[in-house]
Coordinates of C-alpha atoms and ligand atoms in Angstrom, one line a residue:
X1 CA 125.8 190.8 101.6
X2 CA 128.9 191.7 99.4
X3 CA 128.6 193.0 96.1
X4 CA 129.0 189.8 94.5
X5 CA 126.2 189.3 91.7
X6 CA 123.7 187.2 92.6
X7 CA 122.6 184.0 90.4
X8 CA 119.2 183.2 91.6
X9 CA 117.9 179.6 90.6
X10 CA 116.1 178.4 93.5
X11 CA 112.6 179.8 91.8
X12 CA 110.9 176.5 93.2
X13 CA 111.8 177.6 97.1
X14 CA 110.1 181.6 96.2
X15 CA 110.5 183.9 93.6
X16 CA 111.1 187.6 92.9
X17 CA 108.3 190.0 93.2
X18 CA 107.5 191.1 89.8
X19 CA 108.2 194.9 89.6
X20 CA 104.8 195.5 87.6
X21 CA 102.9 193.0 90.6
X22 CA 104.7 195.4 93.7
X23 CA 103.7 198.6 91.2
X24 CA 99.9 196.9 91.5
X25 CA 99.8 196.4 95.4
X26 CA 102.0 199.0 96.6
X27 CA 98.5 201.6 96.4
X28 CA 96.7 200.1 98.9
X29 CA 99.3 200.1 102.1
X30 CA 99.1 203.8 102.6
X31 CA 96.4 205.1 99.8
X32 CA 94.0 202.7 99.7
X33 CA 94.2 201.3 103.1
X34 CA 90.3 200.5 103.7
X35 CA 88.3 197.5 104.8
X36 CA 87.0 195.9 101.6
X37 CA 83.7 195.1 104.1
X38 CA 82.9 198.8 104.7
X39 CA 79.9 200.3 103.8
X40 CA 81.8 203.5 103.1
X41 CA 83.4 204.0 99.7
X42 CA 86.5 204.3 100.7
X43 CA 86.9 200.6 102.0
X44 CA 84.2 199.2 100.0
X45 CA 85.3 200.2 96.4
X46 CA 88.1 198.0 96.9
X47 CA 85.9 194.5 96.4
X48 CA 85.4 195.6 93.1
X49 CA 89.5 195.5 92.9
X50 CA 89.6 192.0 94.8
X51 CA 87.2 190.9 92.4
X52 CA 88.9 191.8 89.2
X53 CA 92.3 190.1 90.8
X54 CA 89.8 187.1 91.5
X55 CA 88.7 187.3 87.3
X56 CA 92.7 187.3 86.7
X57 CA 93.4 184.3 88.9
X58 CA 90.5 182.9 87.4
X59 CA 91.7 183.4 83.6
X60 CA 95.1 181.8 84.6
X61 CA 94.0 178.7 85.7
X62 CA 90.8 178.6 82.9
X63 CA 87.7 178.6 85.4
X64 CA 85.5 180.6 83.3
X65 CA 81.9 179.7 85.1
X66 CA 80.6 182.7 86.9
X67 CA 77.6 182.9 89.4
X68 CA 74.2 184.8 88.6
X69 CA 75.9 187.9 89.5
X70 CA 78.6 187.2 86.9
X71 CA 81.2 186.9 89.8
X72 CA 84.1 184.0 89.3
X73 CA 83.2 182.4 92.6
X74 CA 85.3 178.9 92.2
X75 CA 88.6 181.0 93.3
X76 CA 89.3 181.2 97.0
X77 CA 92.0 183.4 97.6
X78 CA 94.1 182.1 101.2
X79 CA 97.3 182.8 102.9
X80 CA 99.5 180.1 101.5
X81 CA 99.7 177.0 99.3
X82 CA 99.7 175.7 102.4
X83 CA 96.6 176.4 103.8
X84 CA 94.8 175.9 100.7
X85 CA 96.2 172.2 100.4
X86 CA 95.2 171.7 104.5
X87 CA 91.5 173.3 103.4
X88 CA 90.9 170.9 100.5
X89 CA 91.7 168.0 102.1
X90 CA 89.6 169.1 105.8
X91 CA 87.2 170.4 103.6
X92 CA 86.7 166.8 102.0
X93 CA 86.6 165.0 105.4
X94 CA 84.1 167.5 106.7
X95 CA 81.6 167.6 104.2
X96 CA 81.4 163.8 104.2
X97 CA 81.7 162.2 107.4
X98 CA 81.0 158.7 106.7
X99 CA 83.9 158.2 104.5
X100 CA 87.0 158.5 106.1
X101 CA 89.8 157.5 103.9
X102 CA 92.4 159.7 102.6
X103 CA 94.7 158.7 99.1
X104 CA 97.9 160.9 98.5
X105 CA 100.9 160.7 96.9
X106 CA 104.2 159.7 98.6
X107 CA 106.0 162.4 96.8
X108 CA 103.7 164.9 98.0
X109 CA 105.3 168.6 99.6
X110 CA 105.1 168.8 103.6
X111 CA 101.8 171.1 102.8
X112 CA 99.9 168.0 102.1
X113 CA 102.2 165.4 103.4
X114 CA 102.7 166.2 107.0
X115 CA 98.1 166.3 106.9
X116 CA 98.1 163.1 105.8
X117 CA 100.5 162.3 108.6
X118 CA 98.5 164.0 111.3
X119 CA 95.2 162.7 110.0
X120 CA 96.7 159.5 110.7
X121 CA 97.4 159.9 113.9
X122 CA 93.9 161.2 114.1
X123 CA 92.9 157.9 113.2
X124 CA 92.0 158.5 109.9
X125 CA 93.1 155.7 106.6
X126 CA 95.9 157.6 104.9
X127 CA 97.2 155.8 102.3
X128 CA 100.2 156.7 100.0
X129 CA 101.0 155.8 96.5
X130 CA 104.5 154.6 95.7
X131 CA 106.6 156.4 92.8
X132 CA 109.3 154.4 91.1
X133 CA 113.1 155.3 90.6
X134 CA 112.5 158.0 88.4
X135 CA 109.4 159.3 90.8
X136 CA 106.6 158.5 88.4
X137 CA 103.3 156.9 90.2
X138 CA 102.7 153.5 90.2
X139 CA 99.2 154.3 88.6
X140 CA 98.4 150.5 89.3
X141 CA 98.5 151.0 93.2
X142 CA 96.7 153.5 92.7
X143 CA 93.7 151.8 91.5
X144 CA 93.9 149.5 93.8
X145 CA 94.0 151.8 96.4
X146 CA 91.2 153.8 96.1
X147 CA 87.7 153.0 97.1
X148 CA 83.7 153.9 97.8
X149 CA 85.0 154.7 101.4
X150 CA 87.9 157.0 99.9
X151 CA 86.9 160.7 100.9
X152 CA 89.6 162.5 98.8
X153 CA 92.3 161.9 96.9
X154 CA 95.4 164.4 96.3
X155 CA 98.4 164.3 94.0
X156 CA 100.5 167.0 93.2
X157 CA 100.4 168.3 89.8
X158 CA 104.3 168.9 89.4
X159 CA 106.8 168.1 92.3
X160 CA 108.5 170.6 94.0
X161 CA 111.8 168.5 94.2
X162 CA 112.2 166.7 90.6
X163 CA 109.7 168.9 88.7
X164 CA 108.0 165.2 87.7
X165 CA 104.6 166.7 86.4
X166 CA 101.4 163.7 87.6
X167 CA 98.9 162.7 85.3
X168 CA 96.5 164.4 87.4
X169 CA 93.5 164.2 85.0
X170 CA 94.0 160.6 85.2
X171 CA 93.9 160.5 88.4
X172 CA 90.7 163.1 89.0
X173 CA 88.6 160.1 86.6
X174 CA 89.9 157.3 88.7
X175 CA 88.9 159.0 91.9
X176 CA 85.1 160.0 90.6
X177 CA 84.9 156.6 89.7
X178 CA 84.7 155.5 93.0
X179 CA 82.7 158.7 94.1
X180 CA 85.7 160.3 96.5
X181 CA 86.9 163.7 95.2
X182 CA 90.1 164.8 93.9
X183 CA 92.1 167.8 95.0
X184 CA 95.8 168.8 93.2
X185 CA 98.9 170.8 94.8
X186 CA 99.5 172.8 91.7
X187 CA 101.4 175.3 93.5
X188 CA 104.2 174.7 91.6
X189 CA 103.0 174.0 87.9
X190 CA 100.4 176.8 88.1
X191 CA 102.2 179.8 85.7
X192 CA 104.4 177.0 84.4
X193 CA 101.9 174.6 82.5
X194 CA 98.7 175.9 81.0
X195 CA 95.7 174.8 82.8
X196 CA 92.3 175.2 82.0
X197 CA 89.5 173.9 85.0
X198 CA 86.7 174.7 82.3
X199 CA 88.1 171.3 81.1
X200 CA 89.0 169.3 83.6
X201 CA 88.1 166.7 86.1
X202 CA 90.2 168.2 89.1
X203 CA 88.1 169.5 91.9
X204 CA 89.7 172.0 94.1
X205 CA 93.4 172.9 93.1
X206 CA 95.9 174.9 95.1
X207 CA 98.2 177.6 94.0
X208 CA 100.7 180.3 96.0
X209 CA 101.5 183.9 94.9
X210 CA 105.2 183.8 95.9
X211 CA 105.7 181.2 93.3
X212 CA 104.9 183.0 90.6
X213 CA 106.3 186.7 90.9
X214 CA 103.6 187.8 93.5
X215 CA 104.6 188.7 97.2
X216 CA 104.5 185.5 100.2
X217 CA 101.4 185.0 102.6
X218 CA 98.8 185.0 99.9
X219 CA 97.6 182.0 97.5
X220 CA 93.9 180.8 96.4
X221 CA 92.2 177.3 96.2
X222 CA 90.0 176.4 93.3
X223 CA 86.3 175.0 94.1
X224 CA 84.8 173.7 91.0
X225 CA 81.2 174.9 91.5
X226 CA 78.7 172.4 93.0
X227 CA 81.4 170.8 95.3
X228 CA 80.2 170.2 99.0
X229 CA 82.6 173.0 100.6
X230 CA 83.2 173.5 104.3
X231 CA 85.4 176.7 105.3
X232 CA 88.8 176.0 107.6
X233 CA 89.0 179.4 109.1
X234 CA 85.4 180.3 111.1
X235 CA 84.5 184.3 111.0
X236 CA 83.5 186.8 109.0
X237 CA 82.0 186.6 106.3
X238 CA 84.8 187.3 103.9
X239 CA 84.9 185.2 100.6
X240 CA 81.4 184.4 100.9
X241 CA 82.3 182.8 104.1
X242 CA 84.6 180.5 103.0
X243 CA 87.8 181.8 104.4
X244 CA 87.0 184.3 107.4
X245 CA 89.5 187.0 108.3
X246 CA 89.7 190.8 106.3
X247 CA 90.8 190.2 103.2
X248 CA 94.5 190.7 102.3
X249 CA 93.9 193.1 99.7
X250 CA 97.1 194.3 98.8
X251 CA 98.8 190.7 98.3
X252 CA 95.6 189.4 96.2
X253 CA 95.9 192.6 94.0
X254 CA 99.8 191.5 93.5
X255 CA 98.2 187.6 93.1
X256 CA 95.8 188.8 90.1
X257 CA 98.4 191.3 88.5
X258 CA 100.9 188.3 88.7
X259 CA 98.3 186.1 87.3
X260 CA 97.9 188.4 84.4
X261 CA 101.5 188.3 83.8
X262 CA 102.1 184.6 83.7
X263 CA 99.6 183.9 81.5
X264 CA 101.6 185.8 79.1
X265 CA 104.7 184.1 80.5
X266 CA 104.0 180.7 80.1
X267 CA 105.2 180.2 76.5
X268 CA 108.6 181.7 77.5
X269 CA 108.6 179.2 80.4
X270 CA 108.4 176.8 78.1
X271 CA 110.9 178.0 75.1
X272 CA 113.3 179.8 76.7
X273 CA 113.6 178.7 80.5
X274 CA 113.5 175.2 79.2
X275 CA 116.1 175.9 77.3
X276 CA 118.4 177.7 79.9
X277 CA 117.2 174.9 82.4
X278 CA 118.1 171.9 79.0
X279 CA 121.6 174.1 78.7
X280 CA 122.7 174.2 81.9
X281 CA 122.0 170.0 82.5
X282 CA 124.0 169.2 79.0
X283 CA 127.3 171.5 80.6
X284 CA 127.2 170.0 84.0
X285 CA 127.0 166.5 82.9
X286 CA 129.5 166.9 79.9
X287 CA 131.9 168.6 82.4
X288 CA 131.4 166.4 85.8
X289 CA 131.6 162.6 85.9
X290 CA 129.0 160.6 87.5
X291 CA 126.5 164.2 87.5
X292 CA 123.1 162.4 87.0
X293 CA 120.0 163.8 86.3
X294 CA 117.4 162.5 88.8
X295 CA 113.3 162.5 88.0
X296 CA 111.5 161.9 85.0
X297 CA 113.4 163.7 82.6
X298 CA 110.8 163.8 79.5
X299 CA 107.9 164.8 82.0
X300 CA 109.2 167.6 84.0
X301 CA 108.6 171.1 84.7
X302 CA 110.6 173.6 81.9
X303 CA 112.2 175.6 84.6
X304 CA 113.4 172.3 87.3
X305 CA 116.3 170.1 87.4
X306 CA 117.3 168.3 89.9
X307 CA 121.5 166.8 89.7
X308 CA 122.8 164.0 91.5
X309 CA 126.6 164.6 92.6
X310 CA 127.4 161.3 93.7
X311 CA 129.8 160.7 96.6
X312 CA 129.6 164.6 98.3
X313 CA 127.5 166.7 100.5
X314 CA 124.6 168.6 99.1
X315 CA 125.0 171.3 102.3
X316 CA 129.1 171.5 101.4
X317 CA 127.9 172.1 97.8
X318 CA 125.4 174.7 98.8
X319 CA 127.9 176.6 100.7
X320 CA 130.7 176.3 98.2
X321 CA 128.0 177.8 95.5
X322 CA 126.6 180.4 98.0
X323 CA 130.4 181.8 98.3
X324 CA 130.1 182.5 94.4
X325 CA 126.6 184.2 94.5
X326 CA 124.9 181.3 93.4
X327 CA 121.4 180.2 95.3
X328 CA 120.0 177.1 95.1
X329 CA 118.2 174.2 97.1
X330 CA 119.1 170.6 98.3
X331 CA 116.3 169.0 97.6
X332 CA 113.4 171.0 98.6
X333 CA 113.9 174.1 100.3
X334 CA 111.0 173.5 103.3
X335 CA 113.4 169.9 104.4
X336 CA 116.9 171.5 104.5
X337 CA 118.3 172.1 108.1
X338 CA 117.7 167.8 108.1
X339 CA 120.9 165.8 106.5
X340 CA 118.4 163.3 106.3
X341 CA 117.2 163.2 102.1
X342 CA 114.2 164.4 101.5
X343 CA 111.5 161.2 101.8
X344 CA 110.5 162.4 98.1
X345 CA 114.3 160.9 96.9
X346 CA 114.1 158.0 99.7
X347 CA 110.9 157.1 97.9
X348 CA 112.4 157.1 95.0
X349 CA 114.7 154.7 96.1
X350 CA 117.6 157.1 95.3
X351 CA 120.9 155.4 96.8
X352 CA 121.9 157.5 99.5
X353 CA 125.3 158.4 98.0
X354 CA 123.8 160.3 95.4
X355 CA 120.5 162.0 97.6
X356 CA 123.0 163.5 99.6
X357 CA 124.4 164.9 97.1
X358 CA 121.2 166.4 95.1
X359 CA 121.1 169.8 94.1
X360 CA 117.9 171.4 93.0
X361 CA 118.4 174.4 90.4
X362 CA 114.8 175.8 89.6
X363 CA 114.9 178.9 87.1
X364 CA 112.7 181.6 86.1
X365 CA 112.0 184.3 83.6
X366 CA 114.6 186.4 85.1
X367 CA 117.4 184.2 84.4
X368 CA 119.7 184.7 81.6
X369 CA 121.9 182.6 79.7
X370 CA 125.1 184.4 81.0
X371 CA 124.1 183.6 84.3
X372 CA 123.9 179.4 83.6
X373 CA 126.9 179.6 81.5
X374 CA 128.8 181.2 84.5
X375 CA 127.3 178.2 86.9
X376 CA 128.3 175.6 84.2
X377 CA 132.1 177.3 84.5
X378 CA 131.8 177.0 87.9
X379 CA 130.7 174.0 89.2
X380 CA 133.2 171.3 87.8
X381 CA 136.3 173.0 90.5
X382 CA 133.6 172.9 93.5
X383 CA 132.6 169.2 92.5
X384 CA 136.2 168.1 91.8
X385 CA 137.1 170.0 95.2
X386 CA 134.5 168.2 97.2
X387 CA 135.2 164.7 95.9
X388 CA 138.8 165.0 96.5
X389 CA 138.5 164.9 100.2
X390 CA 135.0 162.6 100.3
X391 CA 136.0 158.7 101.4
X392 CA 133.3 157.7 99.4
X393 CA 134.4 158.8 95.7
X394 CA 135.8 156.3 93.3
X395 CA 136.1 157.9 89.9
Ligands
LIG1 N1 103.1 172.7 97.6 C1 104.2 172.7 96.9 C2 104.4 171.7 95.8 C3 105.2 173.6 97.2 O1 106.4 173.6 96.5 C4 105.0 174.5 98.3 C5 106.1 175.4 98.6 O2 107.3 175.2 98.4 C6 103.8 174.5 99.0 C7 102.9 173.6 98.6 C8 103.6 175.4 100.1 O3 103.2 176.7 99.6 P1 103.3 178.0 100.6 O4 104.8 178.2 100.8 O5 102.6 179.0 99.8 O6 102.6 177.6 101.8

């Protein structure tokens, strides 16, 4: 690393730990350090502590029904997004056997994607609903898709690649018509939208810590109360024997302060980000011909864009940006290392002249408007420089 400052805006691939979430967790490495399923004090005061960061989780995303022992039992907490999106959707096929068929979206992150892929070798139905050129869901296929033998149904809430946000609720109704249940990937849109499950249709929703401010390696799935449940991970009897293993408590402390914090957040998110995130589009279109913004661009996350250079190489554009301290993704950060683009553009229908050359720039509450303003000075020479010695540019 050089001393170079470093402009962060790939907050859709992880984010920074919040100093007031590491403040939270950083007790119960050395300190704290019991077994939260001790009898002793020392280990077993520490529920209490994984049940307050449960309440937090549970305040963020609005699930306000408690059991008889006033606990908020509809949180889950797990190791990843990704294994919350894998338990949802096993869950779903365990609990009901007879129906077999699976409904996602074909924009959907690797977390749920990549299931659907393997349940199909499995021999389960997977079917995938199409998006159109700006990625919004053909809503008609949809309903023609889904059945009485449709087990579960999952679409993202927001897309990690284009920020599009689904009409989830919309979807949650369609599926209950038809008796299957409805799961959403809300890793990226929880801390970033409000959400409130009190309200809602949706029945189990996935979130990660490391996208909003808290550390990687934990996350939590929502189980709206009543839902037929079968646990992924066999054990213990940790969360009530829903996800075996000792819990870890350190990382769901940092998950509940974090939670805390971007309830308060989400306003800025959606003032001031959005308006970093609206500035920084308007300067790199005005300033470099043929930049196009790709996605639905009145339904998208505050924080996400996601720019179209056409005619150049989104790795040559990555490394030309990395060389000025500036981080961020081409196209979603789990699909780089492939110079194929990501299937979210191809189904899209993006042309491939200008996938190739899609950058994703996802900010957070840490960025300030020097920082885009420097990006916006930037980029135009790196473009130009690119496009100069690309075969496939016509201006
Ligand atoms: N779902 C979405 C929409 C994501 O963006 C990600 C991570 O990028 C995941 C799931 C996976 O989350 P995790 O990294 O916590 O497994």
């Amino acid at each position: 690393m050089t001393d170079k400052k470093l402009i962060y805006l790939d907050n859709n691939a992880t984010t920074a730990v919040a100093p007031e979430v590491f403040e939270a967790m950083r007790p119960y490495f050395c300190e704290q350090y019991g077994n939260p399923g001790s009898i002793h004090a020392f280990g077993g005061s520490i529920m209490s502590k994984i049940e307050h960061a449960r309440e937090q989780v549970a305040a963020l995303i609005g699930a306000d029904r408690k059991d008889r022992h006033g606990k908020f039992t509809e949180v889950i907490f797990t190791s990843c997004g990704t294994e919350s999106d894998n338990t949802a959707i096993n869950s779903a096929l365990r609990a009901c056997p007879k129906k077999k068929k699976v409904i996602m979206s074909a924009v959907e992150h690797p977390a749920v994607f990549t299931l659907g892929k393997d349940l199909e070798k499995r021999g389960y139905p997977v079917s995938y609903v199409p998006v159109d050129s700006s990625g919004c869901l053909d809503m008609e296929r949809y309903e023609e898709m889904v059945d009485t033998e449709t087990a579960i149904v999952s679409i993202m809430w927001a897309n990690n690649e284009t920020g599009n946000i689904y009409p989830v609720e919309k979807c949650a109704e369609i599926a209950h018509r038809y008796g299957a249940l409805f799961h959403t990937d809300a890793v990226q849109a929880i801390g970033k939208l409000p959400c409130n499950m009190a309200d809602s249709q949706i029945d189990m929703l996935s979130l990660s810590g490391h996208k909003l401010h808290a550390p990687k390696g934990v996350g939590a799935l929502y189980v709206r109360r009543g839902i037929r449940f079968r646990p992924n991970q066999i054990g213990g009897h940790q969360e009530r024997g829903r996800r075996a293993g000792t819990e870890n408590v350190a990382s769901i402390i940092a998950l509940g302060k974090a939670a805390e914090l971007a309830l308060h957040s989400i306003k800025e998110e959606n003032t001031r980000i959005k308006m970093l995130r609206d500035r920084l589009e308007t300067g790199l279109c005005a300033n470099i011909p043929k930049a196009k913004i790709l996605g639905d661009i009145e339904n998208r996350l505050p924080n996400t864009t996601l720019v179209g250079f056409e005619a150049i190489e989104g790795e040559s554009i990555l490394m030309m940006m990395d060389r000025l301290g500036i981080c961020a993704s081409s196209g979603s950060a789990c699909t780089t290392g492939s110079l194929e683009p990501s299937h979210v553009l191809r189904a899209m229908g993006v042309p491939y002249t200008i996938a190739h050359g899609a950058i994703r720039f996802s900010l957070s509450i840490y960025n300030t408007q020097e920082e885009i303003d420097f990006v916006i000075q930037e980029m135009p020479a790196i473009i130009a420089w690119l496009r100069n010695m690309s075969p496939f540019w016509k201006k």
